[in-house]
Amino acid sequence: MPDVSEQLGSVDHIVVLVLENRSFDHMLGWLYTDHGNVSPLGQPFDGLTGGESNPDGTGGKAGVFPINGARPADYFMPGADPGEGYQATNGQLFGTATPGAPAPTATNDGFVSDYAATLPLRTRPRWSVYPGTTAQDIMGCFTPEALPVLSGLARGFAVADRWFASVPTETMPNRAFICSGTSQGHLDDGTHTFTVPSIFGLLSDHAIGWAVYGYDRQPLTRGNFPDIQSAAASHFGLFADFRTAAAGGDLPSFSFLEPSWSATGNSQHPNYDVALGEQLLHDVYYALRGGPGWPKTLLVITYDEHGGCYDHVPPPAGAAPPDDSVGEFGFDFTRFGVRVPTVLVSPLIAAGTVLHAPAGTTPFDHTSILKSVEQRWNLPSLTARDAAAPGLGPVITLTTAREDDPLTGVAVPTSTGANPAQTEDSHLSQVYADLVARGCIPG
């Protein structure tokens, strides 16, 4: 196998797209079930068997079931926004909001009970529920046929089957870890500005190019850290600008992409239209593939957190606390969040690759993105968390770029149901508006 550092050196462009609030099983759990959870390369895959279940609250069991995209409701599953904060996540994993420290090994048996408690709270005008939604819908998991773009990329390139959110909570703390290696102790979305260096400032300090692209308006990430707030406007753009840069061979070394944050957008946040996210993945992939930089590009597709959706793998302990920040709720940052879908795309990756860290070593989490950027361009770590994280070098195993296209013949799905959230002001749109009002993002 080629040297890891040598293979990362063959990548000139790292592109990261972070979508919203879906767990691994929910999006990719059935990926290789029909092959005995073994990839075409003979690599084991930690997916669903079909026997996974949760207590249903009546003495019975609610089992996992496939979402195949045929029903009008399917692309709006699980039908409502599940619980996603620190306490809700604890309930899903341990059956209690306060598991203690150190926490016991998670059973992942609380997803149905937490959703049953959450559904009555999802009432208009703040929230919406797809008609007919029940607590057992949280056990639904998309089939590869329902998500042909995400699944096609996962099969055609690589899937990381043990990639965990950095913290067991919601969006903004995890996005802070993705960009800076710490949330400074914060565990909720109420805090969305941080006072630490980010990967963007680190790249600027070393004269390495970077850009952040919002989908249809200035990126939310622009308002999160002081070193990105003060950066030149040339570092920011919209998705159309990303396409132009990719087509012209003008992408910088590191590109960070955001979806559309609206309730009718393509972020895939529950209970928005998942099919629109499939279109976004298709468009990002072909923008890169059609440009001259494609042979030396690595695209990382991940989700900031699980959003309350079911996953059967207990998150591991042994996470490195990033710094000396005092955690909210007494959390010590020594355990990871719930497993999330992560797909790695590059013509330098063999089709059918399954990436996970060796048993007994630090697993992949969001700070593996930081570690990979740092390894590729010889940069120092931002925190103790990214210093301890494994990088993505092992996924790059080819020395000659592939020319085949795993998405040949794949049709992007479209939903047939009505979006129940179409009149809502999404939570992250509200966060965005607050950042604009405070002058953190240009209005």
Tab-separated table of C-alpha atoms in Angstrom:
chain	number	residue	atom	x	y	z
A	1	MET	CA	0.000	0.000	0.000
A	2	PRO	CA	1.385	3.478	-0.852
A	3	ASP	CA	2.753	5.644	1.933
A	4	VAL	CA	-0.044	7.606	3.649
A	5	SER	CA	1.752	10.955	3.573
A	6	GLU	CA	2.687	10.411	-0.068
A	7	GLN	CA	-0.944	9.762	-0.979
A	8	LEU	CA	-2.260	12.846	0.815
A	9	GLY	CA	0.397	14.728	-1.089
A	10	SER	CA	-1.268	13.689	-4.331
A	11	VAL	CA	-4.372	15.705	-3.347
A	12	ASP	CA	-4.274	19.387	-4.306
A	13	HIS	CA	-7.887	20.244	-3.418
A	14	ILE	CA	-9.882	19.170	-0.361
A	15	VAL	CA	-13.571	20.052	-0.693
A	16	VAL	CA	-15.956	19.577	2.243
A	17	LEU	CA	-19.768	19.555	2.121
A	18	VAL	CA	-21.530	19.308	5.493
A	19	LEU	CA	-25.240	18.505	5.417
A	20	GLU	CA	-27.699	18.411	8.304
A	21	ASN	CA	-28.907	16.096	11.016
A	22	ARG	CA	-28.969	12.524	9.752
A	23	SER	CA	-27.509	9.377	11.266
A	24	PHE	CA	-25.458	6.736	9.479
A	25	ASP	CA	-28.037	3.935	9.628
A	26	HIS	CA	-30.801	6.318	8.592
A	27	MET	CA	-29.010	7.219	5.333
A	28	LEU	CA	-26.569	4.385	4.551
A	29	GLY	CA	-27.346	1.469	6.880
A	30	TRP	CA	-28.671	-0.788	4.082
A	31	LEU	CA	-25.777	0.012	1.711
A	32	TYR	CA	-24.282	-3.499	1.698
A	33	THR	CA	-26.929	-5.507	3.579
A	34	ASP	CA	-27.725	-7.518	0.446
A	35	HIS	CA	-24.029	-8.509	0.282
A	36	GLY	CA	-23.757	-9.680	3.884
A	37	ASN	CA	-22.369	-6.289	4.923
A	38	VAL	CA	-19.151	-6.861	2.997
A	39	SER	CA	-18.037	-4.477	0.257
A	40	PRO	CA	-16.919	-5.642	-3.210
A	41	LEU	CA	-13.329	-5.301	-2.003
A	42	GLY	CA	-14.049	-7.833	0.765
A	43	GLN	CA	-14.003	-5.180	3.486
A	44	PRO	CA	-16.469	-5.538	6.398
A	45	PHE	CA	-19.168	-2.881	6.647
A	46	ASP	CA	-20.917	-2.008	9.925
A	47	GLY	CA	-24.423	-1.732	8.501
A	48	LEU	CA	-27.905	-2.989	9.268
A	49	THR	CA	-28.907	-6.641	9.370
A	50	GLY	CA	-32.637	-5.915	9.627
A	51	GLY	CA	-32.877	-7.265	13.174
A	52	GLU	CA	-32.168	-3.970	14.953
A	53	SER	CA	-34.969	-2.615	17.141
A	54	ASN	CA	-35.973	-0.343	20.017
A	55	PRO	CA	-38.551	-0.815	22.776
A	56	ASP	CA	-41.863	0.588	21.513
A	57	GLY	CA	-43.222	1.662	24.908
A	58	THR	CA	-45.892	-1.044	25.041
A	59	GLY	CA	-43.685	-4.003	25.909
A	60	GLY	CA	-42.938	-4.759	22.266
A	61	LYS	CA	-40.232	-3.842	19.795
A	62	ALA	CA	-40.134	-1.358	16.928
A	63	GLY	CA	-37.796	-2.688	14.268
A	64	VAL	CA	-35.799	-0.948	11.577
A	65	PHE	CA	-37.565	-0.795	8.225
A	66	PRO	CA	-36.608	0.353	4.730
A	67	ILE	CA	-37.615	3.711	3.247
A	68	ASN	CA	-37.634	3.012	-0.473
A	69	GLY	CA	-38.808	6.368	-1.799
A	70	ALA	CA	-42.112	5.077	-3.153
A	71	ARG	CA	-44.518	6.770	-0.709
A	72	PRO	CA	-45.259	10.508	-0.778
A	73	ALA	CA	-44.033	10.713	2.813
A	74	ASP	CA	-40.700	8.985	2.214
A	75	TYR	CA	-38.444	11.921	1.377
A	76	PHE	CA	-39.809	13.779	4.426
A	77	MET	CA	-39.064	10.953	6.854
A	78	PRO	CA	-38.903	10.643	9.816
A	79	GLY	CA	-41.844	13.047	9.475
A	80	ALA	CA	-40.841	15.636	12.083
A	81	ASP	CA	-37.727	17.096	13.643
A	82	PRO	CA	-36.575	14.647	16.359
A	83	GLY	CA	-34.869	15.689	19.583
A	84	GLU	CA	-31.264	16.635	18.894
A	85	GLY	CA	-29.684	18.452	21.830
A	86	TYR	CA	-27.336	17.035	24.453
A	87	GLN	CA	-30.071	15.822	26.795
A	88	ALA	CA	-32.192	14.364	23.996
A	89	THR	CA	-29.146	12.553	22.606
A	90	ASN	CA	-28.428	11.094	26.035
A	91	GLY	CA	-32.004	9.872	26.196
A	92	GLN	CA	-31.656	8.173	22.822
A	93	LEU	CA	-28.366	6.523	23.754
A	94	PHE	CA	-28.778	5.753	27.462
A	95	GLY	CA	-32.475	6.093	28.225
A	96	THR	CA	-31.771	9.048	30.522
A	97	ALA	CA	-30.774	12.674	30.047
A	98	THR	CA	-28.184	12.333	32.827
A	99	PRO	CA	-26.129	9.159	32.322
A	100	GLY	CA	-23.385	10.303	34.707
A	101	ALA	CA	-19.654	10.504	34.186
A	102	PRO	CA	-18.135	8.352	33.005
A	103	ALA	CA	-21.234	7.305	31.093
A	104	PRO	CA	-21.976	3.590	30.728
A	105	THR	CA	-21.822	1.899	27.347
A	106	ALA	CA	-24.760	3.147	25.330
A	107	THR	CA	-27.550	0.747	24.379
A	108	ASN	CA	-29.066	2.997	21.674
A	109	ASP	CA	-32.490	1.818	22.897
A	110	GLY	CA	-34.074	5.214	23.514
A	111	PHE	CA	-34.752	6.542	20.016
A	112	VAL	CA	-38.416	5.532	19.862
A	113	SER	CA	-39.215	6.687	23.396
A	114	ASP	CA	-37.492	10.036	22.853
A	115	TYR	CA	-39.339	10.557	19.560
A	116	ALA	CA	-42.622	9.645	21.226
A	117	ALA	CA	-41.971	12.368	23.797
A	118	THR	CA	-40.862	14.855	21.120
A	119	LEU	CA	-43.710	14.502	18.606
A	120	PRO	CA	-46.395	16.197	20.766
A	121	LEU	CA	-44.073	19.226	21.070
A	122	ARG	CA	-43.733	19.655	17.288
A	123	THR	CA	-46.772	21.847	16.764
A	124	ARG	CA	-47.248	24.828	14.465
A	125	PRO	CA	-46.233	27.563	13.910
A	126	ARG	CA	-42.707	26.697	15.111
A	127	TRP	CA	-42.664	23.094	13.887
A	128	SER	CA	-44.472	20.765	11.512
A	129	VAL	CA	-45.310	17.066	11.422
A	130	TYR	CA	-45.997	15.056	8.281
A	131	PRO	CA	-49.544	13.634	8.522
A	132	GLY	CA	-49.609	10.120	9.936
A	133	THR	CA	-46.168	10.276	11.569
A	134	THR	CA	-45.686	7.946	14.557
A	135	ALA	CA	-42.876	7.391	17.039
A	136	GLN	CA	-41.871	4.175	15.259
A	137	ASP	CA	-41.027	6.159	12.110
A	138	ILE	CA	-37.702	7.075	13.734
A	139	MET	CA	-36.581	3.523	12.901
A	140	GLY	CA	-36.956	4.068	9.159
A	141	CYS	CA	-33.735	3.924	7.118
A	142	PHE	CA	-33.311	4.840	3.452
A	143	THR	CA	-32.431	2.126	0.961
A	144	PRO	CA	-29.706	2.629	-1.654
A	145	GLU	CA	-32.465	2.749	-4.275
A	146	ALA	CA	-34.099	5.698	-2.493
A	147	LEU	CA	-30.795	7.612	-2.280
A	148	PRO	CA	-29.056	6.623	-5.518
A	149	VAL	CA	-26.653	9.582	-5.536
A	150	LEU	CA	-25.354	9.319	-1.961
A	151	SER	CA	-25.306	5.510	-2.158
A	152	GLY	CA	-23.771	5.530	-5.626
A	153	LEU	CA	-20.916	7.711	-4.426
A	154	ALA	CA	-20.484	5.574	-1.289
A	155	ARG	CA	-20.267	2.382	-3.335
A	156	GLY	CA	-18.371	3.920	-6.206
A	157	PHE	CA	-15.703	5.489	-4.014
A	158	ALA	CA	-15.524	5.137	-0.202
A	159	VAL	CA	-17.777	5.147	2.829
A	160	ALA	CA	-16.511	5.749	6.367
A	161	ASP	CA	-18.668	3.432	8.460
A	162	ARG	CA	-17.367	4.522	11.870
A	163	TRP	CA	-17.244	8.311	11.597
A	164	PHE	CA	-18.751	10.011	14.615
A	165	ALA	CA	-20.003	13.499	15.306
A	166	SER	CA	-17.465	15.252	17.526
A	167	VAL	CA	-19.920	15.861	20.355
A	168	PRO	CA	-23.234	14.183	21.328
A	169	THR	CA	-25.409	17.196	20.637
A	170	GLU	CA	-26.752	19.494	17.961
A	171	THR	CA	-25.554	21.505	14.982
A	172	MET	CA	-23.505	24.550	15.993
A	173	PRO	CA	-21.175	22.811	18.493
A	174	ASN	CA	-20.408	20.140	15.890
A	175	ARG	CA	-19.860	22.685	13.134
A	176	ALA	CA	-17.489	24.490	15.507
A	177	PHE	CA	-15.512	21.260	15.890
A	178	ILE	CA	-15.446	20.822	12.098
A	179	CYS	CA	-13.928	24.268	11.626
A	180	SER	CA	-11.878	24.816	14.778
A	181	GLY	CA	-11.547	21.561	16.743
A	182	THR	CA	-13.539	22.844	19.745
A	183	SER	CA	-16.901	24.303	20.738
A	184	GLN	CA	-15.327	26.035	23.753
A	185	GLY	CA	-17.537	24.002	26.086
A	186	HIS	CA	-20.810	24.855	24.322
A	187	LEU	CA	-23.365	22.124	23.679
A	188	ASP	CA	-26.323	23.968	22.183
A	189	ASP	CA	-27.141	26.173	19.215
A	190	GLY	CA	-27.706	29.223	21.375
A	191	THR	CA	-24.015	30.006	20.958
A	192	HIS	CA	-23.009	30.426	17.336
A	193	THR	CA	-19.953	32.644	17.574
A	194	PHE	CA	-16.647	31.447	18.975
A	195	THR	CA	-13.413	33.162	19.953
A	196	VAL	CA	-10.830	30.594	18.835
A	197	PRO	CA	-8.691	30.266	15.709
A	198	SER	CA	-10.285	28.358	12.838
A	199	ILE	CA	-8.875	26.276	10.008
A	200	PHE	CA	-9.480	29.266	7.723
A	201	GLY	CA	-7.261	31.569	9.765
A	202	LEU	CA	-4.643	28.835	10.041
A	203	LEU	CA	-4.554	28.465	6.272
A	204	SER	CA	-4.274	32.231	5.837
A	205	ASP	CA	-1.382	32.333	8.307
A	206	HIS	CA	0.479	29.925	6.038
A	207	ALA	CA	-0.506	31.559	2.736
A	208	ILE	CA	-2.648	28.602	1.649
A	209	GLY	CA	-5.800	29.335	-0.333
A	210	TRP	CA	-9.303	28.677	0.967
A	211	ALA	CA	-12.904	29.595	0.235
A	212	VAL	CA	-16.292	29.181	1.879
A	213	TYR	CA	-19.347	28.957	-0.343
A	214	GLY	CA	-22.918	29.509	0.756
A	215	TYR	CA	-25.597	28.016	-1.447
A	216	ASP	CA	-27.733	31.017	-2.333
A	217	ARG	CA	-26.537	33.664	0.132
A	218	GLN	CA	-23.391	34.521	2.040
A	219	PRO	CA	-22.225	31.522	4.107
A	220	LEU	CA	-23.350	31.205	7.704
A	221	THR	CA	-19.849	29.985	8.631
A	222	ARG	CA	-18.551	33.468	7.807
A	223	GLY	CA	-20.014	34.720	11.088
A	224	ASN	CA	-18.659	32.051	13.426
A	225	PHE	CA	-14.999	32.895	14.119
A	226	PRO	CA	-13.041	36.161	14.411
A	227	ASP	CA	-10.395	35.151	11.871
A	228	ILE	CA	-12.982	34.354	9.221
A	229	GLN	CA	-15.092	37.429	9.972
A	230	SER	CA	-12.065	39.606	9.247
A	231	ALA	CA	-11.083	37.765	6.059
A	232	ALA	CA	-11.251	39.408	2.641
A	233	ALA	CA	-14.478	39.119	0.671
A	234	SER	CA	-12.584	37.198	-2.011
A	235	HIS	CA	-12.697	34.130	0.263
A	236	PHE	CA	-16.504	33.901	0.066
A	237	GLY	CA	-19.018	33.085	-2.613
A	238	LEU	CA	-22.190	31.288	-3.600
A	239	PHE	CA	-22.685	27.863	-5.146
A	240	ALA	CA	-22.632	29.410	-8.613
A	241	ASP	CA	-19.174	30.794	-7.811
A	242	PHE	CA	-18.028	27.349	-6.687
A	243	ARG	CA	-19.152	25.879	-9.998
A	244	THR	CA	-17.324	28.573	-11.923
A	245	ALA	CA	-14.126	28.085	-9.920
A	246	ALA	CA	-14.256	24.306	-10.351
A	247	ALA	CA	-14.863	24.577	-14.094
A	248	GLY	CA	-11.996	27.029	-14.514
A	249	GLY	CA	-9.496	25.134	-12.388
A	250	ASP	CA	-9.513	27.969	-9.865
A	251	LEU	CA	-10.551	26.164	-6.683
A	252	PRO	CA	-8.282	26.914	-3.718
A	253	SER	CA	-6.584	24.238	-1.667
A	254	PHE	CA	-9.496	24.024	0.780
A	255	SER	CA	-13.155	24.663	-0.036
A	256	PHE	CA	-16.020	24.500	2.459
A	257	LEU	CA	-19.578	24.214	1.114
A	258	GLU	CA	-22.876	24.961	2.803
A	259	PRO	CA	-26.361	23.893	1.692
A	260	SER	CA	-29.395	26.157	1.587
A	261	TRP	CA	-30.666	26.684	5.113
A	262	SER	CA	-34.343	27.341	4.386
A	263	ALA	CA	-37.100	24.850	5.164
A	264	THR	CA	-37.551	24.422	1.406
A	265	GLY	CA	-33.798	24.097	0.852
A	266	ASN	CA	-31.411	21.205	0.280
A	267	SER	CA	-29.767	20.769	3.713
A	268	GLN	CA	-31.686	17.488	4.362
A	269	HIS	CA	-32.531	18.632	7.898
A	270	PRO	CA	-35.572	16.670	9.133
A	271	ASN	CA	-38.340	17.026	7.998
A	272	TYR	CA	-37.255	18.827	4.821
A	273	ASP	CA	-37.047	17.269	1.358
A	274	VAL	CA	-34.206	14.739	1.279
A	275	ALA	CA	-34.441	14.471	-2.517
A	276	LEU	CA	-33.267	18.088	-2.860
A	277	GLY	CA	-30.087	17.105	-1.023
A	278	GLU	CA	-29.582	14.304	-3.535
A	279	GLN	CA	-29.660	16.939	-6.274
A	280	LEU	CA	-27.085	19.022	-4.406
A	281	LEU	CA	-24.750	16.028	-4.059
A	282	HIS	CA	-25.124	15.340	-7.768
A	283	ASP	CA	-24.348	18.958	-8.632
A	284	VAL	CA	-21.285	19.169	-6.358
A	285	TYR	CA	-19.862	15.929	-7.721
A	286	TYR	CA	-20.287	16.877	-11.368
A	287	ALA	CA	-18.966	20.402	-10.790
A	288	LEU	CA	-15.756	18.849	-9.499
A	289	ARG	CA	-15.639	15.991	-11.967
A	290	GLY	CA	-16.020	18.357	-14.918
A	291	GLY	CA	-13.120	20.591	-13.905
A	292	PRO	CA	-9.400	20.242	-14.611
A	293	GLY	CA	-8.608	19.822	-10.907
A	294	TRP	CA	-10.643	16.599	-10.563
A	295	PRO	CA	-7.695	14.132	-10.768
A	296	LYS	CA	-6.198	15.649	-7.609
A	297	THR	CA	-9.391	16.381	-5.637
A	298	LEU	CA	-10.802	14.797	-2.463
A	299	LEU	CA	-14.461	15.531	-1.684
A	300	VAL	CA	-15.651	14.843	1.871
A	301	ILE	CA	-19.427	14.587	2.330
A	302	THR	CA	-20.615	14.413	5.914
A	303	TYR	CA	-23.439	15.471	8.268
A	304	ASP	CA	-22.848	17.681	11.279
A	305	GLU	CA	-24.872	15.505	13.691
A	306	HIS	CA	-27.403	12.677	13.757
A	307	GLY	CA	-30.440	14.888	14.407
A	308	GLY	CA	-32.160	12.284	16.588
A	309	CYS	CA	-32.326	9.681	13.785
A	310	TYR	CA	-31.690	6.035	14.690
A	311	ASP	CA	-28.266	4.423	14.653
A	312	HIS	CA	-27.311	1.072	16.166
A	313	VAL	CA	-23.607	1.699	16.947
A	314	PRO	CA	-22.814	3.007	20.464
A	315	PRO	CA	-20.567	6.074	20.236
A	316	PRO	CA	-17.150	5.332	21.697
A	317	ALA	CA	-15.495	6.905	24.694
A	318	GLY	CA	-11.839	7.913	24.738
A	319	ALA	CA	-12.217	11.207	22.885
A	320	ALA	CA	-9.477	13.743	23.580
A	321	PRO	CA	-10.871	16.868	25.304
A	322	PRO	CA	-9.958	19.665	22.907
A	323	ASP	CA	-8.932	22.228	25.518
A	324	ASP	CA	-9.605	23.351	29.085
A	325	SER	CA	-13.099	24.710	28.365
A	326	VAL	CA	-15.690	23.860	30.988
A	327	GLY	CA	-18.465	21.892	29.329
A	328	GLU	CA	-22.125	22.710	29.691
A	329	PHE	CA	-24.146	20.137	31.654
A	330	GLY	CA	-20.853	19.023	33.222
A	331	PHE	CA	-19.825	17.269	29.992
A	332	ASP	CA	-16.110	16.474	29.821
A	333	PHE	CA	-15.788	15.948	26.027
A	334	THR	CA	-14.340	12.453	26.451
A	335	ARG	CA	-16.984	10.690	24.357
A	336	PHE	CA	-17.993	11.189	20.761
A	337	GLY	CA	-21.381	11.946	19.272
A	338	VAL	CA	-23.590	9.586	17.283
A	339	ARG	CA	-22.315	8.018	14.069
A	340	VAL	CA	-23.054	10.079	10.950
A	341	PRO	CA	-22.874	9.351	7.207
A	342	THR	CA	-19.542	10.209	5.624
A	343	VAL	CA	-18.639	9.528	2.005
A	344	LEU	CA	-15.213	10.178	0.491
A	345	VAL	CA	-15.000	10.849	-3.225
A	346	SER	CA	-11.863	11.002	-5.357
A	347	PRO	CA	-10.587	9.338	-8.532
A	348	LEU	CA	-7.653	8.266	-6.340
A	349	ILE	CA	-9.961	6.033	-4.224
A	350	ALA	CA	-10.725	2.432	-5.181
A	351	ALA	CA	-14.416	1.662	-5.701
A	352	GLY	CA	-16.011	-0.234	-2.822
A	353	THR	CA	-13.656	1.092	-0.141
A	354	VAL	CA	-14.848	1.002	3.490
A	355	LEU	CA	-12.781	3.259	5.736
A	356	HIS	CA	-12.546	2.909	9.479
A	357	ALA	CA	-9.738	3.244	11.975
A	358	PRO	CA	-8.198	0.014	13.271
A	359	ALA	CA	-9.812	-1.464	16.376
A	360	GLY	CA	-8.486	0.042	19.579
A	361	THR	CA	-7.397	3.307	17.942
A	362	THR	CA	-8.994	6.744	17.839
A	363	PRO	CA	-11.991	6.670	15.475
A	364	PHE	CA	-12.718	9.158	12.736
A	365	ASP	CA	-14.701	12.201	13.776
A	366	HIS	CA	-15.232	15.644	12.286
A	367	THR	CA	-11.776	16.785	13.334
A	368	SER	CA	-10.322	14.200	10.949
A	369	ILE	CA	-11.049	16.843	8.299
A	370	LEU	CA	-8.822	19.294	10.149
A	371	LYS	CA	-6.157	16.637	10.635
A	372	SER	CA	-6.118	15.859	6.913
A	373	VAL	CA	-5.724	19.514	5.938
A	374	GLU	CA	-2.954	19.878	8.527
A	375	GLN	CA	-1.148	16.759	7.313
A	376	ARG	CA	-1.457	17.690	3.659
A	377	TRP	CA	-0.034	21.205	4.074
A	378	ASN	CA	2.200	20.588	7.101
A	379	LEU	CA	0.246	22.774	9.517
A	380	PRO	CA	0.125	22.674	13.324
A	381	SER	CA	-2.915	21.330	15.149
A	382	LEU	CA	-5.588	23.710	16.359
A	383	THR	CA	-6.537	21.728	19.501
A	384	ALA	CA	-5.803	18.471	21.272
A	385	ARG	CA	-8.798	16.890	19.517
A	386	ASP	CA	-7.554	17.308	15.962
A	387	ALA	CA	-4.041	16.454	17.132
A	388	ALA	CA	-5.369	13.044	18.232
A	389	ALA	CA	-7.626	12.452	15.206
A	390	PRO	CA	-6.700	10.099	12.367
A	391	GLY	CA	-6.301	11.679	8.947
A	392	LEU	CA	-7.807	10.516	5.676
A	393	GLY	CA	-4.591	9.459	3.984
A	394	PRO	CA	-5.404	5.713	4.137
A	395	VAL	CA	-8.400	6.150	1.821
A	396	ILE	CA	-6.139	7.352	-1.016
A	397	THR	CA	-4.731	4.111	-2.430
A	398	LEU	CA	-4.443	4.724	-6.168
A	399	THR	CA	-1.546	6.421	-7.918
A	400	THR	CA	-3.379	6.900	-11.214
A	401	ALA	CA	-6.703	8.723	-11.293
A	402	ARG	CA	-9.705	6.631	-12.321
A	403	GLU	CA	-11.672	7.693	-15.376
A	404	ASP	CA	-14.916	5.755	-14.754
A	405	ASP	CA	-18.041	7.461	-13.401
A	406	PRO	CA	-19.989	5.496	-10.758
A	407	LEU	CA	-23.035	7.738	-11.240
A	408	THR	CA	-23.428	6.969	-14.947
A	409	GLY	CA	-27.109	6.292	-15.541
A	410	VAL	CA	-28.173	7.390	-12.042
A	411	ALA	CA	-31.312	9.523	-11.967
A	412	VAL	CA	-31.701	12.033	-9.141
A	413	PRO	CA	-34.895	11.230	-7.207
A	414	THR	CA	-37.730	13.679	-6.720
A	415	SER	CA	-40.284	13.694	-3.935
A	416	THR	CA	-44.011	13.387	-4.598
A	417	GLY	CA	-45.278	14.486	-1.185
A	418	ALA	CA	-45.944	18.004	0.053
A	419	ASN	CA	-43.250	19.544	2.247
A	420	PRO	CA	-44.914	19.966	5.662
A	421	ALA	CA	-42.344	22.631	6.637
A	422	GLN	CA	-42.608	24.789	3.515
A	423	THR	CA	-44.005	27.818	5.366
A	424	GLU	CA	-41.600	27.595	8.328
A	425	ASP	CA	-38.651	29.792	9.132
A	426	SER	CA	-35.975	27.169	9.734
A	427	HIS	CA	-33.882	27.138	12.880
A	428	LEU	CA	-30.637	27.794	11.025
A	429	SER	CA	-32.258	30.601	9.056
A	430	GLN	CA	-32.959	32.175	12.444
A	431	VAL	CA	-29.330	31.655	13.481
A	432	TYR	CA	-28.273	33.255	10.197
A	433	ALA	CA	-30.533	36.252	10.757
A	434	ASP	CA	-29.063	36.741	14.225
A	435	LEU	CA	-25.517	36.724	12.838
A	436	VAL	CA	-26.489	39.289	10.205
A	437	ALA	CA	-28.192	41.489	12.826
A	438	ARG	CA	-25.041	41.406	14.948
A	439	GLY	CA	-22.842	42.368	11.999
A	440	CYS	CA	-21.039	39.002	11.882
A	441	ILE	CA	-22.205	38.429	8.285
A	442	PRO	CA	-22.646	41.224	5.739
A	443	GLY	CA	-26.351	41.968	5.306
